[in-house]
Every structure is written in C-alpha cells, then in structure tokens.
Amino acid sequence: MMTEEMMKQMPHMMNQAGQMMSKPVATGAMMAATGFAAGRGLLGNTLLRNPLALLAVGAAGGIAAGFLLFKYQKEIVEGLSKVSGMGKDFALNQKENLNDLMAEAEEKLEGRSTPPAPATEAPAA
C-alpha cells in the first residue's frame, strides 16, 4: 500500500529515473541486463555449458564491444576526462575543507577563537 508521502515523491523519483536513463552508461547497462535476461531465457543453461558455444558467444561479444569502442572512441575519451576532472575537483575541495577545519581547531586550541556574538532579544509586544 502506498502512503501519501510515497505518492508525493513519485514524480520526483520518476524524473530522476528519466534523467538517469538519458546517460549513455546507464542506458548501456540497462540494455546489457535486458540482453542477458533475454539470452538466458532463450538459450537456457544447456547451450552455454558447451565450451564451443561459450567460446563463440564470447568472441561475438568481444567483436561487438570492440566495434562499439572504436565507433564511440571520442565520446568515451571525453566522458572519462570529464569524470576524472570532476574527481580532481572533488579531491581539491575536500582538501580545502580539511585545511579550514584544521585551522579552526588549531585556533580553538590556542585560545584565539573569538567568542560568539551575543544574540539580541527583541522585546515582546
């Protein structure tokens, strides 16, 4: 049974899922999972237990992956460089935050910290 809170969050969750599926990696993962499930249902376990059939399926998959890597080489390189740049930015941001926290802690230890400003109360009307 869905509660009211779940119903309120449903459009937001569906929007996030739609945005996630617009990314090529998520779309590829979903297609791979669907293909695996369909292949397992169609081929069954007996065909994949045959070593020759397993080798043929592996070779075909490798050829397909190689073709897609070659075809989308520029997009893959751009995406990976963007992700690595985001990782560097994140690491630098965390390092800066840590330095700020350490400086604040050192000030407190040395007794140089300024006391908080007293809050002014508004007279009750």
CSV table of N, CA and C in Angstrom, one decimal, residues 115-121:
chain,number,residue,atom,x,y,z
A,115,PRO,N,34.8,34.8,20.9
A,115,PRO,CA,33.6,34.4,21.4
A,115,PRO,C,32.4,34.7,20.5
A,116,PRO,N,31.4,33.9,20.6
A,116,PRO,CA,30.2,34.1,19.7
A,116,PRO,C,29.5,35.4,20.1
A,117,ALA,N,29.0,36.1,19.1
A,117,ALA,CA,28.3,37.4,19.4
A,117,ALA,C,27.0,37.1,20.1
A,118,PRO,N,26.8,37.9,21.2
A,118,PRO,CA,25.6,37.7,22.0
A,118,PRO,C,24.3,38.0,21.1
A,119,ALA,N,23.3,37.1,21.2
A,119,ALA,CA,22.1,37.3,20.5
A,119,ALA,C,21.3,38.4,21.1
A,120,THR,N,20.8,39.3,20.3
A,120,THR,CA,19.9,40.3,20.9
A,120,THR,C,18.5,39.8,20.8
A,121,GLU,N,17.8,40.0,22.0
A,121,GLU,CA,16.4,39.6,22.0
A,121,GLU,C,15.5,40.8,21.7
